[in-house]
Short mmCIF file of C-alpha atoms and ligand atoms in Angstrom, two decimals:
data_model
loop_
_atom_site.label_atom_id
_atom_site.label_comp_id
_atom_site.label_asym_id
_atom_site.label_seq_id
_atom_site.Cartn_x
_atom_site.Cartn_y
_atom_site.Cartn_z
CA MET A 1 -0.22 -21.47 10.00
CA PRO A 2 3.29 -22.66 10.62
CA HIS A 3 5.53 -20.81 12.95
CA PHE A 4 8.40 -19.48 11.28
CA GLU A 5 11.49 -18.73 13.83
CA GLU A 6 12.77 -14.71 12.25
CA GLY A 7 15.27 -15.15 9.49
CA THR A 8 13.43 -17.65 8.23
CA THR A 9 13.35 -17.00 3.99
CA LEU A 10 10.18 -15.39 1.92
CA ASP A 11 10.00 -17.88 -0.19
CA ARG A 12 10.01 -20.60 2.89
CA PHE A 13 7.70 -18.77 4.48
CA LEU A 14 5.24 -18.81 1.30
CA LEU A 15 5.40 -21.67 0.68
CA GLU A 16 4.99 -23.39 3.96
CA THR A 17 2.30 -20.71 4.19
CA MET A 18 0.50 -23.09 0.80
CA ARG A 19 0.96 -26.14 2.27
CA ALA A 20 -1.25 -24.96 5.31
CA HIS A 21 -3.60 -24.69 2.46
CA PRO A 22 -5.10 -28.05 0.77
CA GLY A 23 -5.63 -26.52 -2.09
CA ALA A 24 -4.24 -24.12 -3.47
CA THR A 25 -3.16 -23.87 -6.35
CA GLY A 26 0.43 -22.23 -5.70
CA GLN A 27 -0.71 -18.89 -7.91
CA LEU A 28 -0.53 -16.50 -5.23
CA VAL A 29 2.94 -17.49 -4.03
CA THR A 30 4.14 -17.20 -8.39
CA LEU A 31 2.24 -14.03 -7.73
CA LEU A 32 3.97 -13.12 -4.34
CA LYS A 33 7.47 -14.46 -5.51
CA GLN A 34 7.27 -11.96 -8.48
CA VAL A 35 6.54 -9.11 -6.59
CA ALA A 36 9.54 -9.76 -4.50
CA LEU A 37 11.79 -9.69 -7.62
CA ALA A 38 10.72 -6.33 -8.39
CA GLY A 39 10.30 -4.62 -5.73
CA LYS A 40 14.32 -5.82 -5.46
CA LEU A 41 15.11 -4.71 -9.03
CA VAL A 42 13.47 -1.06 -7.52
CA SER A 43 15.16 -1.30 -3.97
CA ALA A 44 18.69 -1.41 -6.51
CA ARG A 45 17.39 1.28 -8.52
CA VAL A 46 16.14 3.74 -5.92
CA GLN A 47 19.71 2.64 -4.18
CA ARG A 48 22.27 3.88 -6.90
CA ALA A 49 19.31 6.71 -8.24
CA GLY A 50 21.87 9.50 -7.29
CA LEU A 51 24.51 7.77 -9.05
CA ALA A 52 22.67 5.98 -11.89
CA GLY A 53 21.33 9.21 -13.55
CA MET A 54 17.06 8.13 -12.29
CA LEU A 55 16.71 11.30 -10.15
CA GLY A 56 14.01 13.65 -10.98
CA ALA A 57 11.65 14.72 -13.14
CA VAL A 58 11.02 13.42 -17.23
CA GLY A 59 8.81 15.71 -18.20
CA GLY A 60 5.14 13.86 -18.65
CA MET A 61 2.80 14.31 -16.37
CA ASN A 62 0.59 11.21 -15.80
CA ILE A 63 -3.06 11.22 -15.65
CA GLN A 64 -3.81 11.91 -12.66
CA GLY A 65 -1.67 15.58 -13.78
CA GLU A 66 1.59 14.66 -11.62
CA PHE A 67 4.83 15.09 -12.84
CA VAL A 68 6.17 11.60 -13.21
CA GLN A 69 9.33 10.80 -11.69
CA LYS A 70 12.35 8.83 -14.04
CA LEU A 71 12.06 6.21 -10.90
CA ASP A 72 7.76 6.24 -11.17
CA LEU A 73 8.55 4.72 -14.79
CA TYR A 74 11.17 2.27 -14.07
CA ALA A 75 9.17 1.18 -11.35
CA ASN A 76 5.53 1.03 -12.96
CA GLU A 77 8.28 -1.08 -15.96
CA THR A 78 9.46 -3.41 -13.60
CA PHE A 79 6.46 -4.36 -11.56
CA LYS A 80 4.58 -5.30 -14.64
CA ARG A 81 7.84 -6.64 -16.45
CA ALA A 82 8.32 -9.23 -13.45
CA LEU A 83 4.69 -10.55 -13.38
CA GLU A 84 3.13 -10.24 -17.28
CA HIS A 85 4.05 -13.21 -17.99
CA ALA A 86 4.18 -15.15 -14.94
CA GLY A 87 0.56 -16.85 -15.97
CA VAL A 88 -1.49 -16.02 -12.37
CA LEU A 89 -3.14 -12.22 -13.74
CA CYS A 90 -5.65 -12.13 -15.37
CA MET A 91 -5.44 -7.79 -15.67
CA ILE A 92 -3.26 -5.04 -13.59
CA VAL A 93 -4.39 -1.21 -12.33
CA SER A 94 -0.64 1.40 -12.19
CA GLU A 95 -1.47 4.63 -11.11
CA GLU A 96 0.36 5.28 -14.23
CA ASP A 97 -1.52 3.65 -16.18
CA ASP A 98 -4.61 5.18 -17.23
CA GLY A 99 -6.85 2.28 -17.97
CA ILE A 100 -7.09 -1.56 -17.14
CA ILE A 101 -3.48 -3.14 -18.22
CA GLN A 102 -4.34 -6.19 -20.03
CA ILE A 103 -2.17 -9.24 -20.27
CA PRO A 104 -0.29 -9.21 -23.65
CA PRO A 105 -1.20 -12.40 -25.45
CA GLN A 106 1.72 -14.53 -26.08
CA PHE A 107 1.67 -14.50 -22.26
CA GLU A 108 -1.29 -17.17 -20.10
CA VAL A 109 -3.52 -15.75 -18.04
CA GLY A 110 -4.36 -16.33 -14.42
CA GLU A 111 -6.52 -16.64 -11.31
CA TYR A 112 -5.71 -13.25 -9.54
CA VAL A 113 -5.70 -9.21 -10.19
CA PHE A 114 -3.08 -7.06 -8.27
CA SER A 115 -3.62 -2.90 -8.47
CA MET A 116 -0.66 -1.04 -7.01
CA ASP A 117 1.37 2.43 -6.67
CA PRO A 118 3.99 1.51 -8.14
CA LEU A 119 6.13 4.51 -6.40
CA ASP A 120 3.81 5.90 -4.21
CA GLY A 121 5.70 9.46 -2.82
CA SER A 122 7.41 10.02 -5.44
CA SER A 123 7.58 13.86 -4.93
CA ASN A 124 10.61 12.66 -2.29
CA ILE A 125 12.08 11.19 -4.07
CA ASP A 126 14.80 13.21 -4.86
CA THR A 127 14.65 13.67 -0.77
CA ASN A 128 15.95 10.53 -0.03
CA ALA A 129 12.93 10.07 2.60
CA SER A 130 11.09 6.51 2.18
CA ILE A 131 9.11 5.40 -0.63
CA GLY A 132 7.81 1.86 -1.83
CA THR A 133 5.26 -0.18 -4.07
CA ILE A 134 1.60 -0.30 -3.05
CA PHE A 135 -0.05 -3.40 -4.40
CA ALA A 136 -3.44 -5.57 -3.57
CA VAL A 137 -4.36 -8.56 -4.99
CA HIS A 138 -7.95 -9.60 -6.01
CA ARG A 139 -9.19 -13.50 -7.10
CA ARG A 140 -11.20 -13.25 -10.68
CA PHE A 141 -14.86 -13.89 -10.98
CA SER A 142 -14.98 -12.81 -14.84
CA THR A 143 -14.64 -16.19 -16.77
CA GLY A 144 -12.77 -14.28 -20.47
CA ARG A 145 -8.96 -14.55 -20.93
CA ASP A 146 -9.65 -10.48 -19.96
CA GLY A 147 -9.72 -9.51 -16.82
CA VAL A 148 -12.59 -6.78 -17.20
CA ALA A 149 -13.25 -3.53 -14.06
CA ALA A 150 -15.57 -5.23 -12.15
CA ASP A 151 -13.32 -7.65 -11.13
CA VAL A 152 -11.44 -4.81 -9.33
CA LEU A 153 -13.68 -2.63 -8.27
CA ARG A 154 -14.31 -4.21 -4.71
CA ARG A 155 -14.47 -4.00 -1.81
CA GLY A 156 -11.65 -4.22 0.27
CA ARG A 157 -13.05 -6.61 2.36
CA GLU A 158 -12.88 -9.69 -0.76
CA LEU A 159 -8.96 -8.58 -1.00
CA ILE A 160 -7.12 -11.94 -1.23
CA CYS A 161 -3.47 -10.65 -0.63
CA ALA A 162 -2.54 -7.04 -0.05
CA GLY A 163 1.36 -5.48 0.74
CA TYR A 164 3.94 -3.14 -0.03
CA VAL A 165 7.75 -2.88 -0.76
CA ILE A 166 9.55 0.12 1.43
CA TYR A 167 12.26 1.87 0.45
CA GLY A 168 13.61 3.51 3.06
CA ALA A 169 16.81 3.05 4.39
CA GLY A 170 16.76 -0.98 4.01
CA SER A 171 14.37 -2.15 1.77
CA MET A 172 11.34 -3.88 3.07
CA MET A 173 8.29 -5.76 1.93
CA VAL A 174 4.83 -5.98 4.46
CA LEU A 175 2.18 -8.23 2.86
CA SER A 176 -0.64 -10.02 4.60
CA THR A 177 -3.10 -12.74 3.39
CA GLY A 178 -5.57 -12.00 6.25
CA GLU A 179 -3.84 -14.16 9.01
CA GLY A 180 -1.81 -11.44 10.22
CA VAL A 181 0.76 -8.64 8.44
CA HIS A 182 4.47 -10.53 8.03
CA GLY A 183 7.71 -8.53 7.64
CA PHE A 184 10.52 -9.76 5.24
CA THR A 185 13.97 -7.20 5.15
CA LEU A 186 15.52 -7.49 2.26
CA ASP A 187 19.72 -8.20 3.07
CA PRO A 188 21.67 -6.69 0.05
CA SER A 189 24.18 -8.90 0.22
CA VAL A 190 22.81 -12.04 -0.90
CA GLY A 191 19.74 -10.65 -2.24
CA GLU A 192 17.14 -12.27 -0.43
CA PHE A 193 14.38 -11.41 2.29
CA PHE A 194 14.13 -12.42 5.58
CA LEU A 195 11.57 -12.44 8.27
CA SER A 196 12.25 -9.75 10.34
CA HIS A 197 8.40 -8.23 11.79
CA ARG A 198 6.94 -11.63 12.87
CA ASP A 199 2.60 -10.89 13.70
CA ILE A 200 3.89 -6.99 13.26
CA ARG A 201 0.55 -6.06 15.63
CA LEU A 202 -0.75 -2.33 16.03
CA ALA A 203 -0.37 -0.54 18.91
CA PRO A 204 -3.00 -0.99 20.74
CA ASP A 205 -2.77 3.11 22.59
CA THR A 206 -1.06 5.78 20.81
CA ARG A 207 0.11 9.22 21.04
CA ALA A 208 1.04 10.20 17.64
CA TYR A 209 -0.20 11.68 14.35
CA SER A 210 1.17 11.92 11.29
CA CYS A 211 -0.79 14.98 7.98
CA ASN A 212 -0.20 17.37 5.98
CA GLU A 213 -1.46 20.05 8.46
CA ALA A 214 -0.93 22.92 6.51
CA TYR A 215 -4.04 21.94 5.46
CA SER A 216 -6.04 22.09 8.09
CA ALA A 217 -7.41 25.04 7.35
CA GLN A 218 -9.25 23.69 4.25
CA TRP A 219 -10.41 20.44 7.29
CA ASP A 220 -13.89 19.76 8.92
CA PRO A 221 -13.50 22.26 11.86
CA ARG A 222 -14.19 19.73 14.28
CA LEU A 223 -11.16 17.59 12.84
CA GLN A 224 -9.46 20.37 13.02
CA ALA A 225 -10.76 21.22 16.87
CA TRP A 226 -9.75 17.51 18.25
CA ILE A 227 -6.28 18.18 16.67
CA ALA A 228 -6.44 20.91 18.60
CA SER A 229 -6.97 19.47 21.27
CA LEU A 230 -4.22 17.05 21.19
CA LYS A 231 -1.70 19.76 21.69
CA ASP A 232 -1.85 20.16 26.09
CA PRO A 233 1.68 19.50 26.60
CA SER A 234 0.26 16.91 29.36
CA LEU A 235 -1.44 14.48 26.65
CA GLY A 236 2.35 14.45 25.70
CA TRP A 237 1.23 13.81 21.28
CA SER A 238 3.98 13.96 18.87
CA ALA A 239 3.02 14.71 14.81
CA ARG A 240 4.94 12.81 12.47
CA TYR A 241 5.13 13.42 8.66
CA ILE A 242 6.59 12.66 6.00
CA GLY A 243 4.34 13.23 2.91
CA SER A 244 5.29 9.88 1.64
CA LEU A 245 1.78 7.20 2.23
CA VAL A 246 3.80 3.96 2.74
CA GLY A 247 6.42 5.87 5.21
CA ASP A 248 3.97 7.53 7.15
CA PHE A 249 1.70 3.91 7.07
CA HIS A 250 5.39 1.82 8.32
CA ARG A 251 6.26 3.88 10.30
CA ASN A 252 3.24 4.07 12.58
CA LEU A 253 2.06 0.04 11.38
CA VAL A 254 5.74 -0.82 13.78
CA LYS A 255 5.55 2.43 16.58
CA GLY A 256 1.42 3.13 16.85
CA GLY A 257 0.05 6.05 15.04
CA VAL A 258 -2.46 7.37 13.33
CA PHE A 259 -2.59 8.89 9.96
CA LEU A 260 -5.11 11.46 8.03
CA TYR A 261 -5.89 12.53 5.26
CA PRO A 262 -9.80 14.43 4.93
CA PRO A 263 -10.71 16.33 2.06
CA THR A 264 -9.21 19.80 1.15
CA ALA A 265 -10.25 22.68 -1.17
CA LYS A 266 -8.15 20.81 -3.83
CA ALA A 267 -8.66 17.80 -2.70
CA LYS A 268 -12.93 18.05 -1.92
CA ARG A 269 -13.01 13.52 -2.07
CA GLY A 270 -9.35 13.74 -0.60
CA LYS A 271 -6.36 12.75 -2.36
CA LEU A 272 -5.00 8.76 -2.03
CA ARG A 273 -6.56 6.56 -3.59
CA MET A 274 -8.82 3.79 -2.83
CA LEU A 275 -7.79 0.70 -5.07
CA TYR A 276 -3.82 0.53 -4.57
CA GLU A 277 -3.20 3.36 -1.32
CA ALA A 278 -6.04 3.25 0.51
CA GLN A 279 -7.59 -0.43 0.44
CA PRO A 280 -4.43 -2.51 0.44
CA LEU A 281 -3.49 -0.01 3.75
CA ALA A 282 -6.87 -0.75 5.51
CA PHE A 283 -6.92 -4.54 4.84
CA LEU A 284 -2.55 -4.51 6.94
CA ALA A 285 -3.86 -1.95 8.89
CA GLU A 286 -7.16 -4.51 10.27
CA ALA A 287 -4.99 -7.81 10.17
CA ALA A 288 -2.70 -5.80 12.76
CA GLY A 289 -5.15 -5.00 15.08
CA GLY A 290 -5.72 -1.32 13.34
CA ALA A 291 -8.73 0.82 11.35
CA ALA A 292 -8.88 2.47 9.00
CA SER A 293 -11.72 4.57 7.59
CA ASP A 294 -13.31 7.48 4.76
CA GLY A 295 -14.80 9.26 8.91
CA VAL A 296 -18.43 7.80 8.16
CA MET A 297 -16.77 4.33 7.19
CA PRO A 298 -14.74 1.81 7.35
CA ILE A 299 -12.43 1.56 3.81
CA LEU A 300 -12.77 -1.85 3.36
CA ASP A 301 -16.95 -1.33 3.12
CA LYS A 302 -16.67 1.19 0.90
CA LEU A 303 -17.39 -0.10 -3.12
CA PRO A 304 -14.98 2.25 -5.14
CA THR A 305 -16.74 2.58 -8.81
CA GLU A 306 -13.67 4.36 -10.95
CA LEU A 307 -10.18 3.08 -11.21
CA HIS A 308 -8.08 5.61 -9.33
CA GLU A 309 -10.78 6.50 -7.82
CA ARG A 310 -10.01 8.64 -4.81
CA THR A 311 -11.00 8.65 -1.25
CA PRO A 312 -10.62 10.42 2.56
CA LEU A 313 -8.63 8.07 4.88
CA PHE A 314 -8.04 7.91 8.45
CA ILE A 315 -5.77 5.08 9.51
CA GLY A 316 -3.79 3.35 12.20
CA ASN A 317 -4.40 3.34 15.89
CA ARG A 318 -7.69 1.19 16.08
CA ASP A 319 -9.29 3.76 19.47
CA ALA A 320 -7.98 7.15 17.74
CA VAL A 321 -10.21 6.64 14.59
CA ALA A 322 -12.62 5.48 16.51
CA ARG A 323 -12.70 9.14 17.62
CA ILE A 324 -12.29 10.68 14.22
CA VAL A 325 -15.53 9.34 13.02
CA GLU A 326 -16.61 10.13 16.65
CA VAL A 327 -15.73 13.43 15.96
CA LEU A 328 -16.96 13.75 12.73
CA GLY A 329 -19.96 12.91 12.90
CA SER A 330 -20.77 14.64 15.79
P1 AHM B 1 2.40 10.31 -5.06
O1 AHM B 1 1.08 8.47 -5.43
O2 AHM B 1 1.53 10.66 -6.43
O3 AHM B 1 2.98 9.72 -4.71
O4 AHM B 1 0.69 11.07 -3.96
C1 AHM B 1 0.66 10.43 -3.23
C2 AHM B 1 1.22 10.68 -1.31
C3 AHM B 1 1.37 10.11 -0.54
O5 AHM B 1 2.41 9.30 -0.77
C4 AHM B 1 1.51 11.46 0.41
O6 AHM B 1 0.63 10.31 1.76
C5 AHM B 1 0.61 11.91 0.17
O7 AHM B 1 0.88 12.31 -1.56
C6 AHM B 1 1.30 12.98 1.00
O8 AHM B 1 0.16 14.60 0.13
P2 AHM B 1 0.65 16.16 0.80
O9 AHM B 1 2.18 16.48 -0.20
O10 AHM B 1 -0.50 16.68 0.08
O11 AHM B 1 0.87 16.06 2.04
MG1 MG B 2 0.74 7.60 -3.74
#
């Protein structure tokens, strides 16, 4: 991989990375440029949300029984519109849509499939906390015009690329094609993402955990005991939880930490979704030297069987994830 200075634009980074891979068709670069474009559009809308009447729910429930926020709809449509005409995808899976989204007949199809949570953490929209778009990219293996479910019901280990665009105090695009994890910060005054976090490594030592501890009485007692043990003041642990997966993951990626969403009485198989939450973030975590597990096996080794399948998720610092797996197996 070429060496990149901080301040390199995302476009230059993508083009030079592609040139270092002879045989690359350029479709992935086109795809990621369209992701960046959609991310900028959503970022602009998030920044103006309170002024533009975009806060709050539209009144409907999505297919998973959650209230749909106006910005959820905007993000979903914006990403779909930015991607469908580019000739690089044969299908899309979105948290907001029940089934596979096919590429409209007037557009060319391409070699990739795209899964996304268009606006993760949307319960935080009205609070001005970090939210984001999480995405994952597989190379298709079906041969017809339209992609099929089997193109996306795959182990995360097979992903070509994963990342997110986080809309926080500033907006960033964080991505990996397997060779390190890189973060690009949006300069809104010029509308460009610039490399700001090169080769992010998850801190090898951590003393921060992120979970919704109000549910702890519903967790496996062994996990409850482990979290309780961290409260010994001599160990120096802190808790950090926003309630927005992309925000909590990003904090832990940059500062070190471990995120936990164990099964609960309400969410017996966990809350977070395999295809567009757990798999892409697990891909990033491993590429940054961290780990992700469902408590038994690495997330990237799990084979999903449904588009909107959920999973328990323990992700972040490698040693902390290993300890959780050990605790849950004891
Ligand atoms: P969403 O995709 O509808 O926003 O739901 C997923 C979110 C995650 O961002 C976050 O980690 C989790 O739900 C928080 O759940 P809880 O409020 O139960 O702690
Ligand atoms: Mg989500």
